[in-house]
């Protein structure tokens, strides 16, 4: 992907992730953690097949790489799902969406610090607008303190999904960074399913559920993860993080297209705020005024 296409890739990735909300309604009766394990297993199979087909140069994993990959799988994939599922039992979806919607703001603040640089004021302001738009679209919601803490756990997992990938991308590339954690998360999710739901979590999906998992694995995970990590490598965590606010926009558009719900004033307002925040955050500051020619000549003479 060319650098100029990175914003398109980031936007596409987050919009595709947003479509998972509508698709997930068709698998609501299937054990959650087993379903996620099936999804990530399919995605890992596809991504690893692409790596082999493209004959990418072999990369020897260091101990640091392995630890980061395991941490990414445990927090950004398996951990995120565990916290998210448990949060739905103690908080309304609006409150969860509002908390997780703060991902752009966290990435804008923390991302540059991991690279030992200060966050850009323009990008910080844009992230605040994006987070506000997500909160408006989600509504105020309701829930308990436990639900709030679990939602914050999901937020941490979503942030880790990007930040832990940043040091891996230069050596491994987006395909491997998308594939390896997906494969590593499968046994973690199966273990979580057995621990929380027992052997009832192990059953075959129906044909309709299998089709939904096929879409989630091939499109929402394999394709979207690759697009996201490739954009993350080119844009940086702070600028790419702004696009995380497009997830609820993708969910809204999918619901409208499939006739699963209408777009209310709050939905439209939130979507517009997110779009405006992303647009402002991606604008590069204009260069300062050039000094007059006479001043330049005088400076050159003085330096001689």
PDB file of C-alpha atoms in Angstrom, residues 29-157:
ATOM      1  CA  UNK A  29     -26.978 -17.864  20.342  1.00  0.00           C
ATOM      2  CA  UNK A  30     -23.571 -19.423  19.691  1.00  0.00           C
ATOM      3  CA  UNK A  31     -20.943 -19.668  22.496  1.00  0.00           C
ATOM      4  CA  UNK A  32     -19.077 -16.375  22.280  1.00  0.00           C
ATOM      5  CA  UNK A  33     -15.514 -17.464  22.974  1.00  0.00           C
ATOM      6  CA  UNK A  34     -15.684 -20.552  20.786  1.00  0.00           C
ATOM      7  CA  UNK A  35     -17.073 -18.375  18.009  1.00  0.00           C
ATOM      8  CA  UNK A  36     -14.235 -15.902  18.347  1.00  0.00           C
ATOM      9  CA  UNK A  37     -11.742 -18.779  18.325  1.00  0.00           C
ATOM     10  CA  UNK A  38     -13.256 -20.033  15.043  1.00  0.00           C
ATOM     11  CA  UNK A  39     -13.075 -16.531  13.609  1.00  0.00           C
ATOM     12  CA  UNK A  40      -9.418 -16.007  14.490  1.00  0.00           C
ATOM     13  CA  UNK A  41      -8.460 -19.529  13.399  1.00  0.00           C
ATOM     14  CA  UNK A  42      -9.903 -18.864   9.943  1.00  0.00           C
ATOM     15  CA  UNK A  43      -8.219 -15.458   9.748  1.00  0.00           C
ATOM     16  CA  UNK A  44      -4.837 -16.891  10.766  1.00  0.00           C
ATOM     17  CA  UNK A  45      -5.156 -19.645   8.155  1.00  0.00           C
ATOM     18  CA  UNK A  46      -5.896 -17.112   5.407  1.00  0.00           C
ATOM     19  CA  UNK A  47      -3.137 -14.701   6.425  1.00  0.00           C
ATOM     20  CA  UNK A  48      -0.489 -17.409   6.770  1.00  0.00           C
ATOM     21  CA  UNK A  49      -1.480 -18.781   3.364  1.00  0.00           C
ATOM     22  CA  UNK A  50      -0.963 -15.295   1.893  1.00  0.00           C
ATOM     23  CA  UNK A  51       2.450 -15.043   3.583  1.00  0.00           C
ATOM     24  CA  UNK A  52       3.465 -18.351   2.041  1.00  0.00           C
ATOM     25  CA  UNK A  53       2.001 -17.497  -1.378  1.00  0.00           C
ATOM     26  CA  UNK A  54       3.902 -14.212  -1.519  1.00  0.00           C
ATOM     27  CA  UNK A  55       7.116 -16.000  -0.492  1.00  0.00           C
ATOM     28  CA  UNK A  56       8.066 -13.317   1.964  1.00  0.00           C
ATOM     29  CA  UNK A  57      11.602 -13.555   3.370  1.00  0.00           C
ATOM     30  CA  UNK A  58      11.844 -15.622   6.506  1.00  0.00           C
ATOM     31  CA  UNK A  59      12.153 -13.671   9.728  1.00  0.00           C
ATOM     32  CA  UNK A  60      13.609 -15.262  12.839  1.00  0.00           C
ATOM     33  CA  UNK A  61      11.562 -14.254  15.862  1.00  0.00           C
ATOM     34  CA  UNK A  62      13.500 -12.921  18.809  1.00  0.00           C
ATOM     35  CA  UNK A  63      12.455 -13.504  22.420  1.00  0.00           C
ATOM     36  CA  UNK A  64      11.179  -9.923  22.466  1.00  0.00           C
ATOM     37  CA  UNK A  65       9.082 -10.543  19.349  1.00  0.00           C
ATOM     38  CA  UNK A  66       7.519 -13.655  20.879  1.00  0.00           C
ATOM     39  CA  UNK A  67       6.663 -11.866  24.116  1.00  0.00           C
ATOM     40  CA  UNK A  68       5.083  -8.957  22.246  1.00  0.00           C
ATOM     41  CA  UNK A  69       3.066 -11.299  20.028  1.00  0.00           C
ATOM     42  CA  UNK A  70       1.784 -13.265  23.028  1.00  0.00           C
ATOM     43  CA  UNK A  71       0.933 -10.034  24.846  1.00  0.00           C
ATOM     44  CA  UNK A  72      -0.864  -8.727  21.753  1.00  0.00           C
ATOM     45  CA  UNK A  73      -2.896 -11.931  21.424  1.00  0.00           C
ATOM     46  CA  UNK A  74      -3.696 -12.006  25.154  1.00  0.00           C
ATOM     47  CA  UNK A  75      -4.758  -8.356  25.440  1.00  0.00           C
ATOM     48  CA  UNK A  76      -5.766  -7.037  22.025  1.00  0.00           C
ATOM     49  CA  UNK A  77      -7.642 -10.156  20.897  1.00  0.00           C
ATOM     50  CA  UNK A  78      -8.526 -12.670  23.632  1.00  0.00           C
ATOM     51  CA  UNK A  79      -8.523 -10.185  26.518  1.00  0.00           C
ATOM     52  CA  UNK A  80     -10.550  -7.613  24.610  1.00  0.00           C
ATOM     53  CA  UNK A  81     -13.255 -10.193  23.875  1.00  0.00           C
ATOM     54  CA  UNK A  82     -13.375 -11.479  27.463  1.00  0.00           C
ATOM     55  CA  UNK A  83     -13.749  -7.970  28.906  1.00  0.00           C
ATOM     56  CA  UNK A  84     -16.274  -6.955  26.266  1.00  0.00           C
ATOM     57  CA  UNK A  85     -18.497  -9.996  26.801  1.00  0.00           C
ATOM     58  CA  UNK A  86     -18.377  -9.670  30.577  1.00  0.00           C
ATOM     59  CA  UNK A  87     -19.087  -5.928  30.347  1.00  0.00           C
ATOM     60  CA  UNK A  88     -22.353  -6.581  28.485  1.00  0.00           C
ATOM     61  CA  UNK A  89     -23.615  -8.421  31.579  1.00  0.00           C
ATOM     62  CA  UNK A  90     -23.155  -5.378  33.810  1.00  0.00           C
ATOM     63  CA  UNK A  91     -23.568  -2.348  31.520  1.00  0.00           C
ATOM     64  CA  UNK A  92     -25.660  -1.201  28.601  1.00  0.00           C
ATOM     65  CA  UNK A  93     -24.194  -1.219  25.086  1.00  0.00           C
ATOM     66  CA  UNK A  94     -24.321   2.588  24.926  1.00  0.00           C
ATOM     67  CA  UNK A  95     -22.049   2.991  27.939  1.00  0.00           C
ATOM     68  CA  UNK A  96     -19.625   0.343  26.644  1.00  0.00           C
ATOM     69  CA  UNK A  97     -19.482   2.001  23.227  1.00  0.00           C
ATOM     70  CA  UNK A  98     -18.849   5.395  24.815  1.00  0.00           C
ATOM     71  CA  UNK A  99     -15.925   4.068  26.885  1.00  0.00           C
ATOM     72  CA  UNK A 100     -14.335   2.057  24.073  1.00  0.00           C
ATOM     73  CA  UNK A 101     -14.926   5.050  21.804  1.00  0.00           C
ATOM     74  CA  UNK A 102     -12.157   6.846  23.687  1.00  0.00           C
ATOM     75  CA  UNK A 103      -9.585   4.701  21.814  1.00  0.00           C
ATOM     76  CA  UNK A 104      -8.583   7.548  19.429  1.00  0.00           C
ATOM     77  CA  UNK A 105      -7.894   9.905  22.328  1.00  0.00           C
ATOM     78  CA  UNK A 106      -5.776   7.345  24.184  1.00  0.00           C
ATOM     79  CA  UNK A 107      -3.769   6.455  21.067  1.00  0.00           C
ATOM     80  CA  UNK A 108      -3.130  10.119  20.295  1.00  0.00           C
ATOM     81  CA  UNK A 109      -1.803  10.707  23.816  1.00  0.00           C
ATOM     82  CA  UNK A 110       0.081   7.462  24.436  1.00  0.00           C
ATOM     83  CA  UNK A 111       1.252   6.608  20.905  1.00  0.00           C
ATOM     84  CA  UNK A 112       3.707   9.517  20.535  1.00  0.00           C
ATOM     85  CA  UNK A 113       5.013   8.977  24.084  1.00  0.00           C
ATOM     86  CA  UNK A 114       6.069   5.430  23.176  1.00  0.00           C
ATOM     87  CA  UNK A 115       8.116   6.991  20.354  1.00  0.00           C
ATOM     88  CA  UNK A 116       9.576   9.624  22.728  1.00  0.00           C
ATOM     89  CA  UNK A 117       7.860  12.606  21.152  1.00  0.00           C
ATOM     90  CA  UNK A 118       5.128  14.982  22.252  1.00  0.00           C
ATOM     91  CA  UNK A 119       1.559  14.577  20.978  1.00  0.00           C
ATOM     92  CA  UNK A 120       0.658  17.120  18.297  1.00  0.00           C
ATOM     93  CA  UNK A 121      -1.916  19.612  19.659  1.00  0.00           C
ATOM     94  CA  UNK A 122      -3.944  19.469  16.429  1.00  0.00           C
ATOM     95  CA  UNK A 123      -4.195  15.676  16.593  1.00  0.00           C
ATOM     96  CA  UNK A 124      -5.116  15.753  20.284  1.00  0.00           C
ATOM     97  CA  UNK A 125      -7.920  18.203  19.565  1.00  0.00           C
ATOM     98  CA  UNK A 126      -9.119  16.068  16.668  1.00  0.00           C
ATOM     99  CA  UNK A 127      -9.121  12.958  18.868  1.00  0.00           C
ATOM    100  CA  UNK A 128     -11.276  14.735  21.443  1.00  0.00           C
ATOM    101  CA  UNK A 129     -13.795  15.558  18.702  1.00  0.00           C
ATOM    102  CA  UNK A 130     -13.748  11.933  17.505  1.00  0.00           C
ATOM    103  CA  UNK A 131     -14.273  10.584  21.035  1.00  0.00           C
ATOM    104  CA  UNK A 132     -17.087  13.103  21.583  1.00  0.00           C
ATOM    105  CA  UNK A 133     -18.752  11.998  18.361  1.00  0.00           C
ATOM    106  CA  UNK A 134     -18.573   8.364  19.441  1.00  0.00           C
ATOM    107  CA  UNK A 135     -20.080   9.222  22.828  1.00  0.00           C
ATOM    108  CA  UNK A 136     -22.906  11.210  21.218  1.00  0.00           C
ATOM    109  CA  UNK A 137     -23.711   8.361  18.857  1.00  0.00           C
ATOM    110  CA  UNK A 138     -23.649   5.866  21.726  1.00  0.00           C
ATOM    111  CA  UNK A 139     -25.681   7.954  24.149  1.00  0.00           C
ATOM    112  CA  UNK A 140     -25.135   8.236  27.866  1.00  0.00           C
ATOM    113  CA  UNK A 141     -26.118   4.632  28.566  1.00  0.00           C
ATOM    114  CA  UNK A 142     -26.320   2.988  31.977  1.00  0.00           C
ATOM    115  CA  UNK A 143     -24.437   0.434  34.000  1.00  0.00           C
ATOM    116  CA  UNK A 144     -22.709  -0.413  37.255  1.00  0.00           C
ATOM    117  CA  UNK A 145     -19.229   0.347  38.519  1.00  0.00           C
ATOM    118  CA  UNK A 146     -18.254  -3.215  37.625  1.00  0.00           C
ATOM    119  CA  UNK A 147     -19.561  -2.660  34.109  1.00  0.00           C
ATOM    120  CA  UNK A 148     -17.494   0.514  33.837  1.00  0.00           C
ATOM    121  CA  UNK A 149     -14.316  -1.277  34.990  1.00  0.00           C
ATOM    122  CA  UNK A 150     -14.889  -4.114  32.537  1.00  0.00           C
ATOM    123  CA  UNK A 151     -15.469  -1.573  29.763  1.00  0.00           C
ATOM    124  CA  UNK A 152     -12.168   0.086  30.664  1.00  0.00           C
ATOM    125  CA  UNK A 153     -10.548  -3.346  30.392  1.00  0.00           C
ATOM    126  CA  UNK A 154     -11.927  -3.635  26.853  1.00  0.00           C
ATOM    127  CA  UNK A 155     -10.575  -0.150  26.134  1.00  0.00           C
ATOM    128  CA  UNK A 156      -7.099  -1.190  27.297  1.00  0.00           C
ATOM    129  CA  UNK A 157      -7.286  -4.265  25.076  1.00  0.00           C
TER     130      UNK A 157
END
